[in-house]
Amino acid sequence: MGSAARLTELPAWRALTELRGGFEGRTLRALFAEDPGRGERFAVEVLGLHLDYAKNRIDAEVLARLLELAEQSGLRGQIDRFFGGEAVNTSEGRAALHMALRAPRGAAFAVGGRDVMEDVHRVLAQMTGFSEQLRSGAWRGHTGQPIRHVVNLGIGGSDLGPRMACRALRSFADGPQVAFVANVDGADLAAALDGLDPAETLFVVCSKTFTTLETLRNARSARAWCLSALGDEAAVARHFVAVSTNAAEVAGFGIDPANMFEFWDWVGGRYSLSSAIGLSLMLAIGPERHREMLDGMHAVDEHFRSASFGENLPVLLALLGLWYADFWAAETHAVLPYAQDLERFPAYLQQLDMESNGKSVDRDGAPVDVPTAPVVWGEPGTNGQHAFFQLLHQGSRLVPCDFIGFARSNDECEDHHDWLMANCFAQTEALAFGKTEDEARAEGVPPSQLPHRRFPGNRPSNTLLAERLDPATLGKLVALYEHKVFVQGALWGLNSFDQWGVELGKALATRIGPELRAADEQALDHDSSTNNLMRRYRRWRSG
Amino acid sequence: MGSAARLTELPAWRALTELRGGFEGRTLRALFAEDPGRGERFAVEVLGLHLDYAKNRIDAEVLARLLELAEQSGLRGQIDRFFGGEAVNTSEGRAALHMALRAPRGAAFAVGGRDVMEDVHRVLAQMTGFSEQLRSGAWRGHTGQPIRHVVNLGIGGSDLGPRMACRALRSFADGPQVAFVANVDGADLAAALDGLDPAETLFVVCSKTFTTLETLRNARSARAWCLSALGDEAAVARHFVAVSTNAAEVAGFGIDPANMFEFWDWVGGRYSLSSAIGLSLMLAIGPERHREMLDGMHAVDEHFRSASFGENLPVLLALLGLWYADFWAAETHAVLPYAQDLERFPAYLQQLDMESNGKSVDRDGAPVDVPTAPVVWGEPGTNGQHAFFQLLHQGSRLVPCDFIGFARSNDECEDHHDWLMANCFAQTEALAFGKTEDEARAEGVPPSQLPHRRFPGNRPSNTLLAERLDPATLGKLVALYEHKVFVQGALWGLNSFDQWGVELGKALATRIGPELRAADEQALDHDSSTNNLMRRYRRWRSG
């Protein structure tokens, strides 16, 4: 179904290949001149998300063919099976049903015929109860002090989502201070614990299996830090909770199983922000704000499931991305939030997109014959303007961009916000339309500088605008990109829900770890480069 | 000299084009099998930096031709003119002589025949004096309290370098806490000031011209915050200092000109970490540690200037990067520090590389006929492994990587560090050698999973290893990448020291800013997309 081999044989694909050929030289300048109404036509507003996609290398014909491609690829059926709880994660035989996590009570989500909504709301109620206890001060540390600091220990999906969201919703945080530690590098834990009082600190250990190397090492070191101050093994149960499914390991660590928050094999790590993995976020902003975020996600889930493709935000973003990746050979996609509080949103999307669709083999095991996920990258505007925007404007690479901005600030501060957004709009305009040598000359640019001060333009972007960065809006943005990634994976025929590509490095590290600690003279039988590096490491290490 | 038009006509370029053709199918597996000694041969250790570049798609022949390309392009002469203080920034008629900033007294650096070393050491002495006063508590705030918090206000080069370095050298910080605010988004300043006491806070305003939109708005809002607490205009002189050249504006702001730290037009923003822009860093780590960093940079400057190309670290890294960008169509370059404290190093390198060489026109104004700077991106390992490494291993993109690691930790914590570095080495091994279907089958992988659990390998990387992340080593790393970027710019014939590409967006923002604040009905005459977005913004904004 919709595997890439078929994708490139669809009539719409062939039509797009032809249209692409005819697009050479049709710049955004020309397209806007031809059709001055395209600004209104290529814009859609849904659920308070305003998407402007007029500054793309498309015309009505291209858009129509892209939408046909989606229809012809069987996307509609794939969406139905996805929402229907079928095992869309084929290589592992699992569903991917994160939409159930944010659905209201009574919604119909089932996996293999078994309703999951009761489980979902049971865990949400458990999270809510714990959050209320901790936030009210009813939950106390071992010495009777209230908890003022929470440290989330997790990596990948157990880190990037709640970390991104805690920063994004900084203005809504009224609970304990939350810090995040992911890296096995001792520097990460040391920096986070610096200045904290163990008596006032709670650790949330997030690991589905409770065996993740980085997280468990950090958890054990945090446990030692805690006990070296509090002295009593019983303290662990007051200062550690777990988000996991491995009750035996959790209990063995010293955590009260009543404080283990569960999720399920149909929740992938990178799709887990709306699961119990969001506990640290809920502790920071409270259950009500957290529910607003879930409701925002749910609203986009319903939109995605039901809207026609031509007005369907995730589908539109996905098709535009595919157009650049497969027909224009764009290797990257920049995400540029004009909101400092979204500073980790690009890093969050890196995992979401690149771990889901950074694959070259389709669900049936056949090679995909077109490029798949791009490298996703970005930093907040206006900062990026003073860093890498030079390349976006005048470099040799085609980098399609998503600009994300808000009409109102959560930190009203003179005219800062208008200047922030003036820059956002100005950048999309400058990228699209550039400046000719004639225009530069007319402005008085000296002849020797003209080639350097010319801007080729024709550099595409989307702009996503919303009223305010609040929990509901953040939820909508997350679900929007989740489903964009789903659509692209569906069209390419990928299984977006496995991640076998991380296994080999893990296995090799398990072998190398003990070898690094062995005596200098112990022989190594890796390749000569890895051997050489390991020897150098050992020599320095043993000083 | 060395313009790109000539580059592609050099004999070495033609030889490389042929070699590239013959390289199809010669995998890293095959190359290591052919030549088991390549691990030792393609490694070089200089100044305590160990570079392994054996896991690249090169053989001795390719390397020899790349080195010839450097010779034939006139790189040696370009290096001499660069160090000689000639106006290598041709479009602006300026030198780019950041090497003088870290040279010892008595070194011979001159711009236009005028020695600059006296100026350099005068400002360093001024910085040292101020740092000692502030760090010792002799410098007091307006109410007599010592300064416990420093907030650096700057953007681009006035932010990324000191921000990166302050985090990198966290373990060496024994002065005031330093925070960084760059974005005009009020959220950035609000988050940084949250919890700070104006009576104990010093602002370092970094803007060469003292007119940068973001920085000056943040400075004015910080000034208001300061005065709303301290009440007295005279407080400004005790709580604000400037890194700038605009004495009139600085004095007008209320800063004592004695506390203006100068730099010069031969210091580009992205090359300014070793200038007075490093003041916040010096306040954090002290003048002695800061000098160690400068000495590390200087050591690499001297290495770069004098070493033969075959042992010259910046030249080797530059040639390998050019090989992938121009002969293998790699669009990106990943920087993966296995050190959490280097978490902002990729963002720092983004500006360094993409703003320097993200250009398509050579120094003479002619189009460059090959791809130039890649998109630089990355996150620390091991975090990235749980995010985007899936794409590196099994995706459809060729992403050359730099792995950076250290043999000793600044935060000894059980076995964390060995596991960190075991992962680093394992990833380079997994990327290079992959895993065949036969190997997976032999491990018992079920047939249906085989295509998903096969790793194509042949994915290149460099590994940079040093003993410890300390000030001198950080300085070496920074200078290494600075000169790598110089070499690539020199070969492509670019002026790596201007950044005209940022001007157009700035100009358009200046126009849009007041329009956003105007009445809803005021007509707009941008393109229909920008108009539409601005109207949406205005409606939401006015509620």
Coordinates of N, CA, C and O in Angstrom, one line a residue, chain B residues 126-183:
Chain B
Q126 N 42.8 46.3 30.0 CA 41.6 47.0 30.5 C 40.6 45.9 31.0 O 40.0 46.0 32.0
M127 N 40.4 44.9 30.1 CA 39.5 43.8 30.5 C 39.9 43.1 31.8 O 39.1 42.8 32.7
T128 N 41.2 42.8 31.9 CA 41.8 42.2 33.0 C 41.5 43.0 34.3 O 41.1 42.5 35.3
G129 N 41.8 44.3 34.2 CA 41.6 45.1 35.3 C 40.2 45.1 35.8 O 39.9 45.0 37.0
F130 N 39.3 45.3 34.8 CA 37.9 45.3 35.2 C 37.4 44.0 35.8 O 36.7 43.9 36.8
S131 N 37.9 42.9 35.2 CA 37.5 41.6 35.7 C 38.0 41.4 37.1 O 37.3 40.8 37.9
E132 N 39.2 41.8 37.3 CA 39.7 41.6 38.7 C 39.0 42.4 39.7 O 38.6 41.9 40.8
Q133 N 38.6 43.6 39.3 CA 37.8 44.4 40.2 C 36.5 43.8 40.5 O 36.0 43.7 41.7
L134 N 35.8 43.4 39.5 CA 34.5 42.8 39.6 C 34.5 41.5 40.4 O 33.7 41.2 41.3
R135 N 35.4 40.6 40.0 CA 35.5 39.3 40.6 C 35.9 39.4 42.1 O 35.5 38.5 42.9
S136 N 36.7 40.4 42.4 CA 37.2 40.5 43.8 C 36.1 41.1 44.7 O 36.3 41.1 45.9
G137 N 35.1 41.7 44.1 CA 34.1 42.4 44.9 C 34.5 43.9 45.1 O 33.7 44.6 45.7
A138 N 35.6 44.3 44.5 CA 36.0 45.8 44.7 C 35.0 46.6 43.9 O 34.6 47.7 44.3
W139 N 34.6 46.1 42.7 CA 33.6 46.8 41.9 C 32.2 46.5 42.6 O 31.8 45.3 42.7
R140 N 31.5 47.5 42.9 CA 30.2 47.3 43.6 C 29.1 47.9 42.7 O 29.3 48.8 41.9
G141 N 27.9 47.4 42.9 CA 26.7 48.0 42.3 C 26.4 49.3 43.0 O 27.0 49.8 44.0
H142 N 25.3 50.0 42.5 CA 24.9 51.3 43.0 C 24.6 51.3 44.4 O 24.9 52.4 45.1
T143 N 24.1 50.3 45.0 CA 23.7 50.3 46.4 C 24.9 49.7 47.3 O 24.7 49.4 48.5
G144 N 26.0 49.4 46.6 CA 27.1 48.9 47.4 C 27.3 47.4 47.5 O 28.2 46.9 48.1
Q145 N 26.4 46.7 46.8 CA 26.4 45.3 46.8 C 27.4 44.8 45.7 O 27.5 45.4 44.7
P146 N 28.1 43.7 46.0 CA 28.9 43.1 44.9 C 28.0 42.5 43.8 O 26.9 42.2 44.0
I147 N 28.6 42.4 42.6 CA 27.9 41.9 41.5 C 28.0 40.3 41.5 O 29.0 39.7 41.5
R148 N 26.8 39.7 41.5 CA 26.8 38.3 41.5 C 26.3 37.7 40.1 O 26.4 36.5 39.8
H149 N 25.7 38.6 39.3 CA 25.1 38.1 38.1 C 25.5 39.1 36.9 O 25.5 40.3 37.1
V150 N 25.9 38.5 35.8 CA 26.3 39.3 34.6 C 25.3 38.8 33.5 O 25.1 37.6 33.4
V151 N 24.8 39.8 32.8 CA 23.9 39.4 31.7 C 24.5 40.1 30.4 O 24.7 41.3 30.4
N152 N 24.9 39.2 29.5 CA 25.5 39.6 28.3 C 24.4 39.9 27.3 O 23.6 39.1 27.0
L153 N 24.4 41.2 26.8 CA 23.4 41.5 25.8 C 24.1 41.7 24.4 O 24.9 42.6 24.3
G154 N 23.8 40.8 23.5 CA 24.4 40.9 22.2 C 23.8 39.8 21.3 O 23.1 39.0 21.8
I155 N 24.0 39.9 20.0 CA 23.4 38.9 19.1 C 24.4 38.5 18.1 O 25.4 39.3 17.8
G156 N 24.3 37.3 17.5 CA 25.2 36.9 16.5 C 26.6 36.7 17.1 O 26.7 36.0 18.2
G157 N 27.6 37.2 16.5 CA 29.0 37.1 17.1 C 29.2 37.7 18.5 O 30.1 37.3 19.2
S158 N 28.3 38.5 18.8 CA 28.4 39.1 20.2 C 27.7 38.3 21.2 O 27.5 38.7 22.4
D159 N 27.2 37.1 20.8 CA 26.5 36.2 21.7 C 27.0 34.8 21.6 O 27.3 34.1 22.6
L160 N 27.1 34.3 20.4 CA 27.3 32.8 20.2 C 28.6 32.4 20.7 O 28.7 31.3 21.3
G161 N 29.7 33.2 20.5 CA 31.0 32.8 21.0 C 31.1 32.8 22.5 O 31.4 31.7 23.1
P162 N 30.9 33.9 23.2 CA 30.9 33.8 24.6 C 29.9 32.9 25.3 O 30.2 32.3 26.3
R163 N 28.7 32.8 24.7 CA 27.7 31.9 25.2 C 28.2 30.4 25.2 O 28.2 29.7 26.1
M164 N 28.7 30.1 24.0 CA 29.3 28.7 23.8 C 30.4 28.5 24.8 O 30.5 27.4 25.4
A165 N 31.3 29.4 24.9 CA 32.5 29.2 25.7 C 32.2 29.2 27.2 O 32.8 28.4 28.0
C166 N 31.2 30.0 27.6 CA 30.9 30.0 29.0 C 30.3 28.6 29.4 O 30.6 28.1 30.5
R167 N 29.5 28.0 28.5 CA 29.0 26.7 28.9 C 30.1 25.7 28.8 O 30.2 24.8 29.6
A168 N 31.0 25.8 27.7 CA 32.0 24.8 27.6 C 33.0 24.8 28.8 O 33.5 23.7 29.1
L169 N 33.2 26.0 29.3 CA 34.2 26.1 30.4 C 33.5 26.2 31.8 O 34.1 26.7 32.8
R170 N 32.3 25.7 31.9 CA 31.5 25.7 33.1 C 32.3 25.2 34.3 O 32.2 25.8 35.4
S171 N 33.1 24.2 34.1 CA 33.9 23.7 35.2 C 35.0 24.6 35.7 O 35.6 24.4 36.7
F172 N 35.3 25.6 34.9 CA 36.4 26.5 35.3 C 35.8 27.9 35.7 O 36.6 28.8 36.0
A173 N 34.5 28.0 35.8 CA 33.9 29.3 36.2 C 33.9 29.4 37.7 O 33.4 28.6 38.4
D174 N 34.5 30.5 38.2 CA 34.5 30.8 39.6 C 34.1 32.3 39.9 O 34.4 32.8 40.9
G175 N 33.6 32.9 38.9 CA 33.2 34.3 39.0 C 31.6 34.4 39.1 O 31.0 33.5 39.5
P176 N 31.1 35.6 38.7 CA 29.7 35.7 38.7 C 29.0 34.8 37.8 O 29.6 34.3 36.8
Q177 N 27.7 34.5 38.0 CA 26.9 33.7 37.1 C 26.7 34.6 35.8 O 26.3 35.7 35.9
V178 N 26.9 34.0 34.7 CA 26.7 34.8 33.4 C 25.5 34.2 32.6 O 25.4 33.0 32.4
A179 N 24.6 35.1 32.3 CA 23.5 34.7 31.4 C 23.6 35.5 30.1 O 24.3 36.5 30.0
F180 N 22.9 35.0 29.1 CA 23.0 35.6 27.7 C 21.6 35.9 27.2 O 20.7 35.1 27.2
V181 N 21.5 37.1 26.6 CA 20.2 37.5 26.0 C 20.5 38.0 24.6 O 21.3 38.9 24.5
A182 N 19.9 37.4 23.6 CA 20.2 37.8 22.2 C 19.0 38.3 21.5 O 19.0 39.3 20.8
N183 N 17.9 37.6 21.7 CA 16.7 37.8 20.9 C 16.0 39.0 21.2 O 15.8 39.4 22.4

